[in-house]
Amino acid sequence: MRLTDMADELYAAAADLPGGVRTATARRGGVTVTRVEIAREGLEKPRGRYVTLEVPSVSVLDERDAEVIEQAAEELRALVPPEGPVLVLGVGNRRVTADALGPRTTQKIFVTMGAGRPPVQGIRPVAAVAPGVSASTGLSLQQLAGALVREVRPTALICVDSLCSSEPQRLGRTLQFSDAGLCPAQPGSTRHLNAARLGLPVIAAGIPTLMAAREGKDLVVTPRELDSVIAHGAALLGAAINRALQPRLSIAQLCWLAG
């Protein structure tokens, strides 16, 4: 079994799809969109919808690339409940570059909840937090996410995390959204978050930033331009999430408001 978080790597090119799996691929402008729908349990990925967008290298994109942002926002919006507060969770370790996508993305979210911020008609309530890792907090991601969900009471949780790919050419060149929750492929990962655990829709969003090296089980491969992938990828994902949640505001307005 290949170690990958990308559903399309497992099924999109398969000659014989397992029962309960459907795939479709379309190209729109410079973006290739692949949708994988898994309708039953017991497969390599949990049941749910997975959407992958293949784009030019993320290292040269940012919040100004309207075509990519609009398509990413449209795909993400289809996975999120249409109304109600949303909590964006930046998963990962901000001190490790390949794992810093989640925390860096939360810095780009247009936050509209909080003390002294009365509700504004037409603006969706959004909160964002990067909870850190258990080594520095003493609490697991599941404990922290559960506490935040109980306090904030969102209608959906969007988890942003760095992903693992099995194909080096896709590192920093794809985005994936899924309503199956956060289910990392790495053995022993404690980052699993889903609707069954938290009691609300959990949408995962991310960009592959590493792959397991074939030379040894303890080695990983990252893109040469990793710093740019994380910086530009966070800006791109943040803009797409903002646009998906606040469709009444333009990309330019959202970039200005999010800083």
mmCIF file of C-alpha atoms in Angstrom:
data_model
loop_
_atom_site.group_PDB
_atom_site.id
_atom_site.type_symbol
_atom_site.label_atom_id
_atom_site.label_comp_id
_atom_site.label_asym_id
_atom_site.label_seq_id
_atom_site.Cartn_x
_atom_site.Cartn_y
_atom_site.Cartn_z
ATOM 1 C CA MET A 1 0.000 0.000 0.000
ATOM 2 C CA ARG A 2 1.357 3.422 -0.928
ATOM 3 C CA LEU A 3 1.753 5.959 1.863
ATOM 4 C CA THR A 4 -0.341 8.882 0.666
ATOM 5 C CA ASP A 5 -3.050 11.239 1.850
ATOM 6 C CA MET A 6 -4.131 11.866 -1.753
ATOM 7 C CA ALA A 7 -7.195 9.834 -2.701
ATOM 8 C CA ASP A 8 -6.736 10.415 -6.414
ATOM 9 C CA GLU A 9 -3.298 8.771 -6.313
ATOM 10 C CA LEU A 10 -4.978 5.580 -5.158
ATOM 11 C CA TYR A 11 -8.026 5.538 -7.389
ATOM 12 C CA ALA A 12 -8.015 8.070 -10.263
ATOM 13 C CA ALA A 13 -5.624 6.057 -12.450
ATOM 14 C CA ALA A 14 -6.758 2.622 -11.281
ATOM 15 C CA ALA A 15 -7.694 0.271 -14.123
ATOM 16 C CA ASP A 16 -10.209 -1.555 -11.946
ATOM 17 C CA LEU A 17 -11.913 0.570 -9.298
ATOM 18 C CA PRO A 18 -13.138 -1.117 -6.116
ATOM 19 C CA GLY A 19 -16.874 -1.300 -5.641
ATOM 20 C CA GLY A 20 -18.294 1.877 -4.151
ATOM 21 C CA VAL A 21 -15.649 4.177 -5.651
ATOM 22 C CA ARG A 22 -16.327 6.722 -8.388
ATOM 23 C CA THR A 23 -13.881 9.150 -9.989
ATOM 24 C CA ALA A 24 -14.160 12.032 -12.448
ATOM 25 C CA THR A 25 -11.573 14.430 -13.839
ATOM 26 C CA ALA A 26 -12.079 17.733 -15.637
ATOM 27 C CA ARG A 27 -9.813 20.581 -16.688
ATOM 28 C CA ARG A 28 -10.903 24.159 -16.164
ATOM 29 C CA GLY A 29 -8.454 26.743 -17.406
ATOM 30 C CA GLY A 30 -5.081 25.943 -15.916
ATOM 31 C CA VAL A 31 -6.499 23.771 -13.114
ATOM 32 C CA THR A 32 -7.224 20.031 -13.295
ATOM 33 C CA VAL A 33 -9.923 18.935 -10.842
ATOM 34 C CA THR A 34 -10.253 15.271 -9.852
ATOM 35 C CA ARG A 35 -13.147 14.124 -7.678
ATOM 36 C CA VAL A 36 -13.124 10.795 -5.857
ATOM 37 C CA GLU A 37 -16.247 9.610 -4.062
ATOM 38 C CA ILE A 38 -15.957 6.639 -1.702
ATOM 39 C CA ALA A 39 -19.354 5.262 -0.745
ATOM 40 C CA ARG A 40 -18.393 2.424 1.590
ATOM 41 C CA GLU A 41 -16.058 1.610 4.449
ATOM 42 C CA GLY A 42 -13.205 -0.872 4.411
ATOM 43 C CA LEU A 43 -11.077 0.774 1.724
ATOM 44 C CA GLU A 44 -7.724 2.523 1.982
ATOM 45 C CA LYS A 45 -9.458 5.851 2.572
ATOM 46 C CA PRO A 46 -12.530 6.566 4.726
ATOM 47 C CA ARG A 47 -15.921 7.040 3.125
ATOM 48 C CA GLY A 48 -16.457 10.544 1.792
ATOM 49 C CA ARG A 49 -15.766 12.995 -1.013
ATOM 50 C CA TYR A 50 -12.237 13.962 -2.012
ATOM 51 C CA VAL A 51 -11.409 16.800 -4.419
ATOM 52 C CA THR A 52 -7.909 17.374 -5.771
ATOM 53 C CA LEU A 53 -6.850 20.450 -7.721
ATOM 54 C CA GLU A 54 -3.643 20.220 -9.731
ATOM 55 C CA VAL A 55 -2.162 23.691 -10.150
ATOM 56 C CA PRO A 56 1.104 25.314 -11.204
ATOM 57 C CA SER A 57 3.670 25.157 -8.425
ATOM 58 C CA VAL A 58 2.188 26.623 -5.268
ATOM 59 C CA SER A 59 5.535 28.338 -4.673
ATOM 60 C CA VAL A 60 4.694 30.841 -7.413
ATOM 61 C CA LEU A 61 1.021 31.327 -6.475
ATOM 62 C CA ASP A 62 -0.483 33.463 -3.743
ATOM 63 C CA GLU A 63 -3.691 35.197 -2.694
ATOM 64 C CA ARG A 64 -3.700 37.242 -5.905
ATOM 65 C CA ASP A 65 -4.210 34.235 -8.202
ATOM 66 C CA ALA A 66 -7.955 34.658 -8.658
ATOM 67 C CA GLU A 67 -8.540 31.733 -11.033
ATOM 68 C CA VAL A 68 -7.099 29.126 -8.669
ATOM 69 C CA ILE A 69 -8.693 30.718 -5.603
ATOM 70 C CA GLU A 70 -12.156 30.848 -7.178
ATOM 71 C CA GLN A 71 -12.039 27.208 -8.254
ATOM 72 C CA ALA A 72 -10.669 26.061 -4.901
ATOM 73 C CA ALA A 73 -13.296 28.088 -3.040
ATOM 74 C CA GLU A 74 -16.089 26.645 -5.180
ATOM 75 C CA GLU A 75 -14.989 23.076 -4.458
ATOM 76 C CA LEU A 76 -14.559 23.747 -0.737
ATOM 77 C CA ARG A 77 -17.898 25.551 -0.454
ATOM 78 C CA ALA A 78 -19.682 22.433 -1.732
ATOM 79 C CA LEU A 79 -18.345 20.465 1.264
ATOM 80 C CA VAL A 80 -19.223 22.978 4.002
ATOM 81 C CA PRO A 81 -22.714 23.532 5.482
ATOM 82 C CA PRO A 82 -24.169 26.682 3.879
ATOM 83 C CA GLU A 83 -24.790 28.542 7.137
ATOM 84 C CA GLY A 84 -23.557 28.824 10.698
ATOM 85 C CA PRO A 85 -20.243 29.472 12.453
ATOM 86 C CA VAL A 86 -17.102 27.747 11.197
ATOM 87 C CA LEU A 87 -13.935 26.960 13.127
ATOM 88 C CA VAL A 88 -10.691 26.720 11.142
ATOM 89 C CA LEU A 89 -8.056 24.573 12.845
ATOM 90 C CA GLY A 90 -4.424 24.905 11.778
ATOM 91 C CA VAL A 91 -2.921 21.480 12.473
ATOM 92 C CA GLY A 92 0.826 20.982 12.701
ATOM 93 C CA ASN A 93 4.067 22.222 14.186
ATOM 94 C CA ARG A 94 4.899 25.801 13.239
ATOM 95 C CA ARG A 95 8.568 25.165 14.121
ATOM 96 C CA VAL A 96 8.962 22.434 11.475
ATOM 97 C CA THR A 97 8.721 23.955 8.011
ATOM 98 C CA ALA A 98 7.183 20.954 6.222
ATOM 99 C CA ASP A 99 4.535 20.720 8.966
ATOM 100 C CA ALA A 100 3.789 24.436 9.322
ATOM 101 C CA LEU A 101 1.127 24.801 6.609
ATOM 102 C CA GLY A 102 -1.807 24.605 9.043
ATOM 103 C CA PRO A 103 -0.554 27.163 11.578
ATOM 104 C CA ARG A 104 0.573 29.525 8.808
ATOM 105 C CA THR A 105 -2.823 29.280 7.091
ATOM 106 C CA THR A 106 -4.732 30.299 10.227
ATOM 107 C CA GLN A 107 -2.828 33.593 10.135
ATOM 108 C CA LYS A 108 -4.490 34.295 6.766
ATOM 109 C CA ILE A 109 -8.084 33.592 7.852
ATOM 110 C CA PHE A 110 -10.592 36.441 8.025
ATOM 111 C CA VAL A 111 -11.729 36.030 11.636
ATOM 112 C CA THR A 112 -15.175 37.470 12.374
ATOM 113 C CA MET A 113 -15.899 36.048 15.834
ATOM 114 C CA GLY A 114 -14.717 37.322 19.203
ATOM 115 C CA ALA A 115 -15.386 39.762 21.999
ATOM 116 C CA GLY A 116 -16.278 43.208 20.735
ATOM 117 C CA ARG A 117 -17.201 41.919 17.280
ATOM 118 C CA PRO A 118 -20.987 42.041 16.943
ATOM 119 C CA PRO A 119 -22.545 39.917 14.179
ATOM 120 C CA VAL A 120 -22.632 41.623 10.790
ATOM 121 C CA GLN A 121 -25.407 40.759 8.357
ATOM 122 C CA GLY A 122 -24.038 38.832 5.388
ATOM 123 C CA ILE A 123 -20.750 37.989 7.156
ATOM 124 C CA ARG A 124 -20.361 34.420 8.358
ATOM 125 C CA PRO A 125 -18.998 33.894 11.888
ATOM 126 C CA VAL A 126 -15.494 32.396 11.616
ATOM 127 C CA ALA A 127 -12.864 31.600 14.239
ATOM 128 C CA ALA A 128 -9.344 30.279 13.627
ATOM 129 C CA VAL A 129 -6.774 28.710 15.923
ATOM 130 C CA ALA A 130 -3.521 26.756 15.674
ATOM 131 C CA PRO A 131 -3.585 24.486 18.750
ATOM 132 C CA GLY A 132 0.037 23.388 18.552
ATOM 133 C CA VAL A 133 1.380 19.898 19.099
ATOM 134 C CA SER A 134 1.040 17.644 22.111
ATOM 135 C CA ALA A 135 4.750 17.870 22.905
ATOM 136 C CA SER A 136 4.337 21.568 23.726
ATOM 137 C CA THR A 137 0.771 21.572 25.104
ATOM 138 C CA GLY A 138 0.509 18.255 26.948
ATOM 139 C CA LEU A 139 -2.838 17.660 25.256
ATOM 140 C CA SER A 140 -3.699 15.619 22.188
ATOM 141 C CA LEU A 141 -5.201 17.178 19.084
ATOM 142 C CA GLN A 142 -8.410 15.261 19.757
ATOM 143 C CA GLN A 143 -8.664 16.741 23.265
ATOM 144 C CA LEU A 144 -8.000 20.275 22.072
ATOM 145 C CA ALA A 145 -10.350 20.036 19.089
ATOM 146 C CA GLY A 146 -13.097 18.569 21.276
ATOM 147 C CA ALA A 147 -12.770 21.378 23.821
ATOM 148 C CA LEU A 148 -12.807 24.055 21.116
ATOM 149 C CA VAL A 149 -15.859 22.551 19.430
ATOM 150 C CA ARG A 150 -17.758 22.411 22.728
ATOM 151 C CA GLU A 151 -16.931 26.053 23.461
ATOM 152 C CA VAL A 152 -17.357 27.604 19.998
ATOM 153 C CA ARG A 153 -20.200 25.314 18.839
ATOM 154 C CA PRO A 154 -19.487 25.669 15.116
ATOM 155 C CA THR A 155 -21.568 24.046 12.403
ATOM 156 C CA ALA A 156 -18.377 22.754 10.759
ATOM 157 C CA LEU A 157 -14.680 22.332 11.437
ATOM 158 C CA ILE A 158 -12.115 22.948 8.678
ATOM 159 C CA CYS A 159 -8.771 21.298 9.458
ATOM 160 C CA VAL A 160 -5.754 22.516 7.491
ATOM 161 C CA ASP A 161 -2.725 20.250 7.502
ATOM 162 C CA SER A 162 0.361 19.375 5.481
ATOM 163 C CA LEU A 163 -0.243 16.223 3.445
ATOM 164 C CA CYS A 164 1.828 13.268 2.301
ATOM 165 C CA SER A 165 2.073 12.244 -1.363
ATOM 166 C CA SER A 166 3.536 9.141 -2.969
ATOM 167 C CA GLU A 167 4.552 11.030 -6.129
ATOM 168 C CA PRO A 168 7.383 13.582 -5.858
ATOM 169 C CA GLN A 169 6.175 15.640 -8.821
ATOM 170 C CA ARG A 170 2.965 16.444 -6.939
ATOM 171 C CA LEU A 171 4.640 17.959 -3.884
ATOM 172 C CA GLY A 172 3.614 21.600 -3.669
ATOM 173 C CA ARG A 173 1.520 21.288 -6.832
ATOM 174 C CA THR A 174 -1.840 19.977 -5.603
ATOM 175 C CA LEU A 175 -4.561 20.930 -3.144
ATOM 176 C CA GLN A 176 -6.968 18.432 -1.592
ATOM 177 C CA PHE A 177 -10.297 18.991 0.172
ATOM 178 C CA SER A 178 -12.320 16.220 1.788
ATOM 179 C CA ASP A 179 -15.434 15.841 3.929
ATOM 180 C CA ALA A 180 -14.112 12.532 5.318
ATOM 181 C CA GLY A 181 -12.291 14.363 8.102
ATOM 182 C CA LEU A 182 -8.616 14.507 8.956
ATOM 183 C CA CYS A 183 -7.230 10.986 8.507
ATOM 184 C CA PRO A 184 -3.439 11.082 8.012
ATOM 185 C CA ALA A 185 -1.866 8.151 6.182
ATOM 186 C CA GLN A 186 1.194 8.048 8.434
ATOM 187 C CA PRO A 187 1.133 4.985 10.712
ATOM 188 C CA GLY A 188 0.584 5.881 14.352
ATOM 189 C CA SER A 189 -0.604 9.425 13.640
ATOM 190 C CA THR A 190 -2.694 10.975 16.414
ATOM 191 C CA ARG A 191 -4.209 13.638 14.167
ATOM 192 C CA HIS A 192 -7.414 11.785 13.300
ATOM 193 C CA LEU A 193 -10.481 14.004 13.520
ATOM 194 C CA ASN A 194 -13.852 13.154 12.009
ATOM 195 C CA ALA A 195 -17.592 13.637 12.401
ATOM 196 C CA ALA A 196 -17.994 10.472 14.470
ATOM 197 C CA ARG A 197 -15.502 11.761 17.043
ATOM 198 C CA LEU A 198 -16.588 15.414 17.175
ATOM 199 C CA GLY A 199 -20.281 15.312 16.245
ATOM 200 C CA LEU A 200 -20.132 17.806 13.359
ATOM 201 C CA PRO A 201 -18.868 17.906 9.753
ATOM 202 C CA VAL A 202 -15.065 17.862 9.611
ATOM 203 C CA ILE A 203 -13.544 19.070 6.343
ATOM 204 C CA ALA A 204 -9.841 18.523 5.694
ATOM 205 C CA ALA A 205 -7.802 20.859 3.500
ATOM 206 C CA GLY A 206 -4.150 20.655 2.649
ATOM 207 C CA ILE A 207 -1.213 20.603 0.268
ATOM 208 C CA PRO A 208 1.284 17.711 0.006
ATOM 209 C CA THR A 209 4.622 18.888 1.331
ATOM 210 C CA LEU A 210 6.444 15.589 1.871
ATOM 211 C CA MET A 211 6.692 11.955 0.824
ATOM 212 C CA ALA A 212 8.298 8.914 2.391
ATOM 213 C CA ALA A 213 11.733 8.227 0.910
ATOM 214 C CA ARG A 214 12.160 4.851 -0.748
ATOM 215 C CA GLU A 215 15.687 4.536 0.678
ATOM 216 C CA GLY A 216 14.654 4.274 4.319
ATOM 217 C CA LYS A 217 11.575 4.297 6.489
ATOM 218 C CA ASP A 218 12.859 7.200 8.609
ATOM 219 C CA LEU A 219 13.605 9.528 5.673
ATOM 220 C CA VAL A 220 11.254 11.946 3.918
ATOM 221 C CA VAL A 221 11.445 13.970 0.708
ATOM 222 C CA THR A 222 10.298 17.610 0.537
ATOM 223 C CA PRO A 223 10.160 20.105 -2.353
ATOM 224 C CA ARG A 224 13.353 22.034 -3.030
ATOM 225 C CA GLU A 225 11.401 25.299 -2.686
ATOM 226 C CA LEU A 226 9.749 24.186 0.587
ATOM 227 C CA ASP A 227 9.839 27.601 2.277
ATOM 228 C CA SER A 228 7.996 29.173 -0.654
ATOM 229 C CA VAL A 229 5.518 26.285 -0.853
ATOM 230 C CA ILE A 230 4.539 26.808 2.789
ATOM 231 C CA ALA A 231 4.402 30.604 2.601
ATOM 232 C CA HIS A 232 2.534 30.823 -0.692
ATOM 233 C CA GLY A 233 0.452 27.723 0.017
ATOM 234 C CA ALA A 234 -0.787 29.186 3.293
ATOM 235 C CA ALA A 235 -1.739 32.422 1.552
ATOM 236 C CA LEU A 236 -3.499 30.511 -1.227
ATOM 237 C CA LEU A 237 -5.409 28.195 1.103
ATOM 238 C CA GLY A 238 -6.319 31.049 3.411
ATOM 239 C CA ALA A 239 -7.730 33.040 0.499
ATOM 240 C CA ALA A 240 -9.683 30.023 -0.786
ATOM 241 C CA ILE A 241 -11.175 29.332 2.656
ATOM 242 C CA ASN A 242 -12.081 32.994 3.111
ATOM 243 C CA ARG A 243 -13.716 33.152 -0.289
ATOM 244 C CA ALA A 244 -15.623 29.893 0.316
ATOM 245 C CA LEU A 245 -16.997 31.146 3.634
ATOM 246 C CA GLN A 246 -17.606 34.776 2.647
ATOM 247 C CA PRO A 247 -18.930 34.656 -0.952
ATOM 248 C CA ARG A 248 -20.356 38.185 -0.719
ATOM 249 C CA LEU A 249 -16.868 39.653 -0.428
ATOM 250 C CA SER A 250 -14.368 39.809 -3.275
ATOM 251 C CA ILE A 251 -10.934 38.220 -3.142
ATOM 252 C CA ALA A 252 -9.360 41.676 -2.956
ATOM 253 C CA GLN A 253 -11.598 42.702 -0.049
ATOM 254 C CA LEU A 254 -10.882 39.473 1.812
ATOM 255 C CA CYS A 255 -7.124 39.793 1.332
ATOM 256 C CA TRP A 256 -7.250 43.316 2.734
ATOM 257 C CA LEU A 257 -9.451 42.321 5.690
ATOM 258 C CA ALA A 258 -7.370 39.236 6.532
ATOM 259 C CA GLY A 259 -4.144 41.169 6.359
#
